[in-house]
CSV table of N, CA, C and O in Angstrom, one decimal:
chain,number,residue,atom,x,y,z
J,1,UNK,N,0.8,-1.2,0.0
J,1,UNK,CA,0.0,0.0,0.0
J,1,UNK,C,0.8,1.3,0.0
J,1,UNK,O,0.5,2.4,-0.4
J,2,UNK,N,1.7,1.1,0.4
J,2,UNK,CA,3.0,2.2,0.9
J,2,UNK,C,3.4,2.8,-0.5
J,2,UNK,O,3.4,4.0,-0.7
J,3,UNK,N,3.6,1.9,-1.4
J,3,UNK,CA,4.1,2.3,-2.4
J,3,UNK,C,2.8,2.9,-3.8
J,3,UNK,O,3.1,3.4,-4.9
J,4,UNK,N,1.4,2.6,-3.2
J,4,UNK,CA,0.6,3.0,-4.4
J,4,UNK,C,0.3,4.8,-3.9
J,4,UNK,O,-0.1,5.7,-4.7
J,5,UNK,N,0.6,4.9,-2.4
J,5,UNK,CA,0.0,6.6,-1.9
J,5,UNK,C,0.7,7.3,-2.7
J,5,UNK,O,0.0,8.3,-2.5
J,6,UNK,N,1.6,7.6,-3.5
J,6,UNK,CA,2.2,8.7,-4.2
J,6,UNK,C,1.9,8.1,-5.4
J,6,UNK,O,2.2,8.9,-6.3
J,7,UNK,N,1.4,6.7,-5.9
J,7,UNK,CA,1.9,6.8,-7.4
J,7,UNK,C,1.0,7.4,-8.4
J,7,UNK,O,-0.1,7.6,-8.1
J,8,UNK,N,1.3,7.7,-9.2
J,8,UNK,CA,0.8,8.4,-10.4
J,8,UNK,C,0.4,6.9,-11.8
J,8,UNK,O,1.3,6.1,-12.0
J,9,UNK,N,-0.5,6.8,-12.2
J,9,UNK,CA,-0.9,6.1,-13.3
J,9,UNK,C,-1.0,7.0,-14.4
J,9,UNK,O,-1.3,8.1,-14.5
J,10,UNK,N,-0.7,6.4,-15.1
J,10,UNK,CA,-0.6,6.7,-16.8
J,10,UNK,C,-0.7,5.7,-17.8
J,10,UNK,O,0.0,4.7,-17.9
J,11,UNK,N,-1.9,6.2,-19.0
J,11,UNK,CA,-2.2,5.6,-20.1
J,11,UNK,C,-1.9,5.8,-20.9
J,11,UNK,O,-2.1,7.0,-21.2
J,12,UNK,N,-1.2,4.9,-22.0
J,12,UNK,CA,-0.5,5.5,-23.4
J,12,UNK,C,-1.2,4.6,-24.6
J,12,UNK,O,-0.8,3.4,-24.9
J,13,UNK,N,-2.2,5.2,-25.2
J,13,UNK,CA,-3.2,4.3,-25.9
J,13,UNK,C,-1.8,3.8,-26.9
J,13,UNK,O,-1.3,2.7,-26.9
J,14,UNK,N,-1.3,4.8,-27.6
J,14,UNK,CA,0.0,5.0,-28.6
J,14,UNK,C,0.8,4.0,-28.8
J,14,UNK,O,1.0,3.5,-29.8
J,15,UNK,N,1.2,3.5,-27.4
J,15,UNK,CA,2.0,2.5,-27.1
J,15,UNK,C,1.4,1.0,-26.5
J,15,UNK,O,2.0,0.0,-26.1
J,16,UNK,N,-0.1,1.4,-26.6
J,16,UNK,CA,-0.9,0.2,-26.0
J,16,UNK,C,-0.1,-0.3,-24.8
J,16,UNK,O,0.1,-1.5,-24.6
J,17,UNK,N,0.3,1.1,-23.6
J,17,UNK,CA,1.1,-0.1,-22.3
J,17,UNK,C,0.6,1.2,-21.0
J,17,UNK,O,0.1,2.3,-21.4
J,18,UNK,N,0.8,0.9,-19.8
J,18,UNK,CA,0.3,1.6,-18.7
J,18,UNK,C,1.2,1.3,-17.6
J,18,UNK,O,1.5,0.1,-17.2
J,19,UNK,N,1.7,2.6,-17.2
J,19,UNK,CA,2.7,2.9,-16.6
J,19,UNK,C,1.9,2.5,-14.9
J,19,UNK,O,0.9,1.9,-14.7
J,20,UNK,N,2.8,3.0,-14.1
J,20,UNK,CA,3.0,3.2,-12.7
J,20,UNK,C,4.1,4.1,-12.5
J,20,UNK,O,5.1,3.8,-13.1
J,21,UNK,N,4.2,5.2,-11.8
J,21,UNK,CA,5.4,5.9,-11.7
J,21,UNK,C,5.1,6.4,-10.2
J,21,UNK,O,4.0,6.8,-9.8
J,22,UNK,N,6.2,6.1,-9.6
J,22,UNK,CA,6.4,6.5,-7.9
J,22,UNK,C,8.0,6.6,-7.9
J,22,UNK,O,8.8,6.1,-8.7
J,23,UNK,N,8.1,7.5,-6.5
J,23,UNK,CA,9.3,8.2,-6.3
J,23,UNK,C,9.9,7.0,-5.2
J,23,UNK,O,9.1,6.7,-4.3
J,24,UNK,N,11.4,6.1,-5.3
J,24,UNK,CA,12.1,5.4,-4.4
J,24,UNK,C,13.2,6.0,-3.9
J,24,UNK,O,13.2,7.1,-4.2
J,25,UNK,N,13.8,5.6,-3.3
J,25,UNK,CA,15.1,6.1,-2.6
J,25,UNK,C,16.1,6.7,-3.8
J,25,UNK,O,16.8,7.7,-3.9
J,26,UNK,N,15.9,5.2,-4.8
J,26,UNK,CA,16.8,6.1,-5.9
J,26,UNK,C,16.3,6.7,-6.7
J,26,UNK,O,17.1,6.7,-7.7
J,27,UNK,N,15.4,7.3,-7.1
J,27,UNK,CA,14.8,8.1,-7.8
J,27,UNK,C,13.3,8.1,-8.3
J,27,UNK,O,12.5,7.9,-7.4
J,28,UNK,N,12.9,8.2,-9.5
J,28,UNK,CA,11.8,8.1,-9.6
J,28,UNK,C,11.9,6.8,-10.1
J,28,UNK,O,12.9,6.3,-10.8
J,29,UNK,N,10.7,6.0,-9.8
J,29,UNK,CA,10.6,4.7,-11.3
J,29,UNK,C,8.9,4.6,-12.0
J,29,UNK,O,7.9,5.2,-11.9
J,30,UNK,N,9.4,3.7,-12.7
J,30,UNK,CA,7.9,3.3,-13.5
J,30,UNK,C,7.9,1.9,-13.8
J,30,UNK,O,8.9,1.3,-14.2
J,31,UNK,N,6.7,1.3,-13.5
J,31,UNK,CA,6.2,0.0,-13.7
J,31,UNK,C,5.8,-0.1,-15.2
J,31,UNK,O,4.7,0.2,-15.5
J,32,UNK,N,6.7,-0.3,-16.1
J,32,UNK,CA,5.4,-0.6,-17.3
J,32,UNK,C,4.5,-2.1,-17.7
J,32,UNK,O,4.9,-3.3,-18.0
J,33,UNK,N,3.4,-1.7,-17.8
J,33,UNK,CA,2.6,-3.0,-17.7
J,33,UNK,C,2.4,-2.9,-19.1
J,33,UNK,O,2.4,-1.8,-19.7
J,34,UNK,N,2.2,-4.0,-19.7
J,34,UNK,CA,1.6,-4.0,-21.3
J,34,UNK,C,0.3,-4.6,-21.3
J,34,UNK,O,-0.3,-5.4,-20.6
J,35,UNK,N,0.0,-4.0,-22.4
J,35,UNK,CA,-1.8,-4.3,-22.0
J,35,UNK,C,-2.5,-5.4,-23.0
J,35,UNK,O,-3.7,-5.6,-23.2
J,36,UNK,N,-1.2,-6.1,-23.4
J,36,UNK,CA,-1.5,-6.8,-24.4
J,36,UNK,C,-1.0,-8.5,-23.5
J,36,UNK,O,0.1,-8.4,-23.0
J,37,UNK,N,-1.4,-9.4,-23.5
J,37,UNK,CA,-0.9,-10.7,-22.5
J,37,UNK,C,0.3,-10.9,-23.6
J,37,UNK,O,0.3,-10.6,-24.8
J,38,UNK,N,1.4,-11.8,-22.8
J,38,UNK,CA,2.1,-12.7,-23.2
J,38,UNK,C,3.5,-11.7,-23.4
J,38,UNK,O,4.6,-12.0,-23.9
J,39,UNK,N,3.0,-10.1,-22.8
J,39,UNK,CA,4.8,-9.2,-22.8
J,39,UNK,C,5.1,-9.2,-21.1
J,39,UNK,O,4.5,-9.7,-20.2
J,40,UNK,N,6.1,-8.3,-21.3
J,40,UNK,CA,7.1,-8.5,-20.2
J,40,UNK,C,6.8,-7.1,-19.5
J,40,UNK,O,6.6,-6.0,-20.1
J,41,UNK,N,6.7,-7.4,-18.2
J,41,UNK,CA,6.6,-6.0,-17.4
J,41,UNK,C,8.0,-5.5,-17.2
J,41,UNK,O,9.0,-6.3,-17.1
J,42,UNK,N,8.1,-4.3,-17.3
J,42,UNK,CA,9.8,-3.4,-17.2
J,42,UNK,C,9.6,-2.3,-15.8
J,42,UNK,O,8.9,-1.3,-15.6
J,43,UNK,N,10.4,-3.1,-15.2
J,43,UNK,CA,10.9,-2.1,-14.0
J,43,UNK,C,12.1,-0.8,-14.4
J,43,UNK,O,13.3,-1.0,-14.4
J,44,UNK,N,11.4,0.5,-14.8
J,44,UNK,CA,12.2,1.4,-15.2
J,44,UNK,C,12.7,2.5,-14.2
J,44,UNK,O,11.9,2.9,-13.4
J,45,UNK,N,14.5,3.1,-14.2
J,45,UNK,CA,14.8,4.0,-13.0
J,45,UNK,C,15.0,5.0,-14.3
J,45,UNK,O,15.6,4.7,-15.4
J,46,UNK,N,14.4,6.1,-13.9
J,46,UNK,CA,14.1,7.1,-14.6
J,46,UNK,C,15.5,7.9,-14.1
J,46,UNK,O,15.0,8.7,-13.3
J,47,UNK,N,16.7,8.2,-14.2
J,47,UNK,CA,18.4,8.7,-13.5
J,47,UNK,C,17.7,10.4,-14.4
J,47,UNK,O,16.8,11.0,-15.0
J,48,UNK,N,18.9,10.5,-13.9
J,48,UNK,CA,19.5,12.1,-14.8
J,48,UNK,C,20.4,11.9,-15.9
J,48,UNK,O,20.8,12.7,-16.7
J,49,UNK,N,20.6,10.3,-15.9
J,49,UNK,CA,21.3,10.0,-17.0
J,49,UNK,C,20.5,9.3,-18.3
J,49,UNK,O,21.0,8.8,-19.3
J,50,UNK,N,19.3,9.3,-17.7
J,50,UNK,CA,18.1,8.6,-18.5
J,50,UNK,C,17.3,7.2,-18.1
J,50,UNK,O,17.8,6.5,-17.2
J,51,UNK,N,16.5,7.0,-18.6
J,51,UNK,CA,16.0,6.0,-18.3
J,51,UNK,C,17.1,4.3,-18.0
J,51,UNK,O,18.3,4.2,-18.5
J,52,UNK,N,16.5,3.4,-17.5
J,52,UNK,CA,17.6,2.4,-17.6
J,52,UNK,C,16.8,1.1,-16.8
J,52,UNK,O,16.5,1.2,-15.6
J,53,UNK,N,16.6,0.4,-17.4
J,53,UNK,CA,16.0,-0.7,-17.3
J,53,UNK,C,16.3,-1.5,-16.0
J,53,UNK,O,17.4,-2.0,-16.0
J,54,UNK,N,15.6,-1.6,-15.0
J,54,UNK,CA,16.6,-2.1,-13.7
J,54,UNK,C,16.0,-3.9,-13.7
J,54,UNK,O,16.8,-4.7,-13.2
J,55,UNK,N,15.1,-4.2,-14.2
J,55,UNK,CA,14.6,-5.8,-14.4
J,55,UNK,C,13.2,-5.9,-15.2
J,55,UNK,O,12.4,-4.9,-15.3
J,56,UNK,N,13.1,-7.0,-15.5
J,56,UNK,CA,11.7,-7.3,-16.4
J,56,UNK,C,11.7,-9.1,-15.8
J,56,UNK,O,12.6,-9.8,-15.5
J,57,UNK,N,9.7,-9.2,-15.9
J,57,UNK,CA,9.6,-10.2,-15.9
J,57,UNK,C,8.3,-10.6,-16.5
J,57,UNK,O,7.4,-9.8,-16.2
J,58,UNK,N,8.1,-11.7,-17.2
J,58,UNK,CA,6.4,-12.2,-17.3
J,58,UNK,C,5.6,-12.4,-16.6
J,58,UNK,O,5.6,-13.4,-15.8
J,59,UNK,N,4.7,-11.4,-16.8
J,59,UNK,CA,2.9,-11.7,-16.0
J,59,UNK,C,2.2,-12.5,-16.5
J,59,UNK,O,1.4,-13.1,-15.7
J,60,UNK,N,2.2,-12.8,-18.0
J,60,UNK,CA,0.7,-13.3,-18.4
J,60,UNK,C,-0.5,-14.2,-17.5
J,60,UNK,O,-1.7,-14.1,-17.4
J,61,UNK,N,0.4,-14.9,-17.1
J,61,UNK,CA,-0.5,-15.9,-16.3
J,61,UNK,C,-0.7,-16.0,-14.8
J,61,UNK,O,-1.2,-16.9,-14.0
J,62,UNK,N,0.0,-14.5,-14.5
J,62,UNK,CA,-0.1,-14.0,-12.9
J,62,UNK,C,-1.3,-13.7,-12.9
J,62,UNK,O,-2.0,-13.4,-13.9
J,63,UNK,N,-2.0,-13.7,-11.0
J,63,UNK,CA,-2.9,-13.2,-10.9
J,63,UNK,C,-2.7,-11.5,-10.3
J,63,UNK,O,-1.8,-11.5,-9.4
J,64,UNK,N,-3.2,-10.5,-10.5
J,64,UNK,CA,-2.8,-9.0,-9.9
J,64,UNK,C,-2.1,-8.9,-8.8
J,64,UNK,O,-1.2,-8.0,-8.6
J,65,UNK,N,-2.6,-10.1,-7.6
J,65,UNK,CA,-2.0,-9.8,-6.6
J,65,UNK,C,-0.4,-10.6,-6.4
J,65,UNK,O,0.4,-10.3,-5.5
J,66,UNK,N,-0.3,-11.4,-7.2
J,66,UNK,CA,1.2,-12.0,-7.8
J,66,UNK,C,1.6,-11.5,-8.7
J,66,UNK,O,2.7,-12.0,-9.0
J,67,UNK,N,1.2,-10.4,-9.5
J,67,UNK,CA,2.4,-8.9,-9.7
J,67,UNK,C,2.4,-8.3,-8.8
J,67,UNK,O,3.4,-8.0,-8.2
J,68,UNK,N,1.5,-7.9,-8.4
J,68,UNK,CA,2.1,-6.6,-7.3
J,68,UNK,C,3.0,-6.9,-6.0
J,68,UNK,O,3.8,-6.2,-5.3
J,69,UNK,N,2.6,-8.2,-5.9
J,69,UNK,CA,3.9,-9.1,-4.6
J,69,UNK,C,5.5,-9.2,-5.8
J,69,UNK,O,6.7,-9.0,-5.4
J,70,UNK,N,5.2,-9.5,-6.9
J,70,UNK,CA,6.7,-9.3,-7.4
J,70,UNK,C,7.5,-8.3,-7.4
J,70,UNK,O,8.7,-8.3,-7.2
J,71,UNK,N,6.4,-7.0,-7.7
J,71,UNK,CA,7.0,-6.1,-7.9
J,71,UNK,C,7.6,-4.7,-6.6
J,71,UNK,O,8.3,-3.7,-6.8
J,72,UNK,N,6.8,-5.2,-5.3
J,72,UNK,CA,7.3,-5.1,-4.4
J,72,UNK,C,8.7,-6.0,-3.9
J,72,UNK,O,9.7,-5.7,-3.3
J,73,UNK,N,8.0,-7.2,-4.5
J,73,UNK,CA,9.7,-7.7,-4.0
J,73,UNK,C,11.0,-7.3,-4.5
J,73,UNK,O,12.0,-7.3,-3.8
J,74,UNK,N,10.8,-7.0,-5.7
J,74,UNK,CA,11.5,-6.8,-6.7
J,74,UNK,C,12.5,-5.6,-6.0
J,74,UNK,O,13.7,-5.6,-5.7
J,75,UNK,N,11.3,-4.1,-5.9
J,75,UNK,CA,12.1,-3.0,-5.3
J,75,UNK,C,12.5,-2.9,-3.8
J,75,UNK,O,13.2,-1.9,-3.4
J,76,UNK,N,12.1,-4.2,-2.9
J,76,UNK,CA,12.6,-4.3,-1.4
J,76,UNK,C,13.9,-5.1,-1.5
J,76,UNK,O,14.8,-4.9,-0.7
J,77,UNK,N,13.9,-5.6,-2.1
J,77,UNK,CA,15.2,-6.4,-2.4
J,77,UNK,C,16.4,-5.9,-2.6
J,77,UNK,O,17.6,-6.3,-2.3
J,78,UNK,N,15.7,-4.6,-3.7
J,78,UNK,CA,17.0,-4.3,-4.4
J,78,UNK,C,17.0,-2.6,-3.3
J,78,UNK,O,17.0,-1.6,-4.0
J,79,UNK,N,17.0,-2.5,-2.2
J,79,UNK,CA,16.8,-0.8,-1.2
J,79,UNK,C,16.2,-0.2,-2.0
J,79,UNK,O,16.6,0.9,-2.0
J,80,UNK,N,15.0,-0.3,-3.0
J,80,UNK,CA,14.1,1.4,-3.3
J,80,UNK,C,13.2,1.4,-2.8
J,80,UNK,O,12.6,2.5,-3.0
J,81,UNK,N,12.3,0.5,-1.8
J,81,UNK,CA,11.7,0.7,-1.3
J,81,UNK,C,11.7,0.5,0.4
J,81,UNK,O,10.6,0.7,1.0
């Protein structure tokens, strides 16, 4: 829950994918979810040196609440959260 109070959502019909963006210890990031089954979610750190991919993994056959336990795990694991 800690991590949805600041986040910001964003729709990009353009790119058919839907972000998450929240502020971590290291900076800002973004969840990108694809809205299409069978792609890869991207854990992105938005630096001053540009964007940079910090991990990706497959959802298709997750249920919501086993992405969002990954994706918590993902950023407690690594200190951004």
């Amino acid at each position: 829950p800690e991590l949805l109070r600041d986040a910001v959502i964003e729709h990009n019909r353009d790119d058919n994918l839907t972000s998450i963006r929240f502020d971590t210890t290291a900076g800002l990031v973004r969840i990108l979810l694809p809205v299409a089954e069978g792609f890869e979610f991207n854990v992105i750190h938005d630096s001053d040196t540009g964007p940079r991919i910090l991990g990706s993994f497959r959802g298709s056959s997750l249920s919501v609440r086993a992405i969002a336990f990954r994706i918590s795990e993902f950023l407690r694991t690594r200190g951004l959260k």
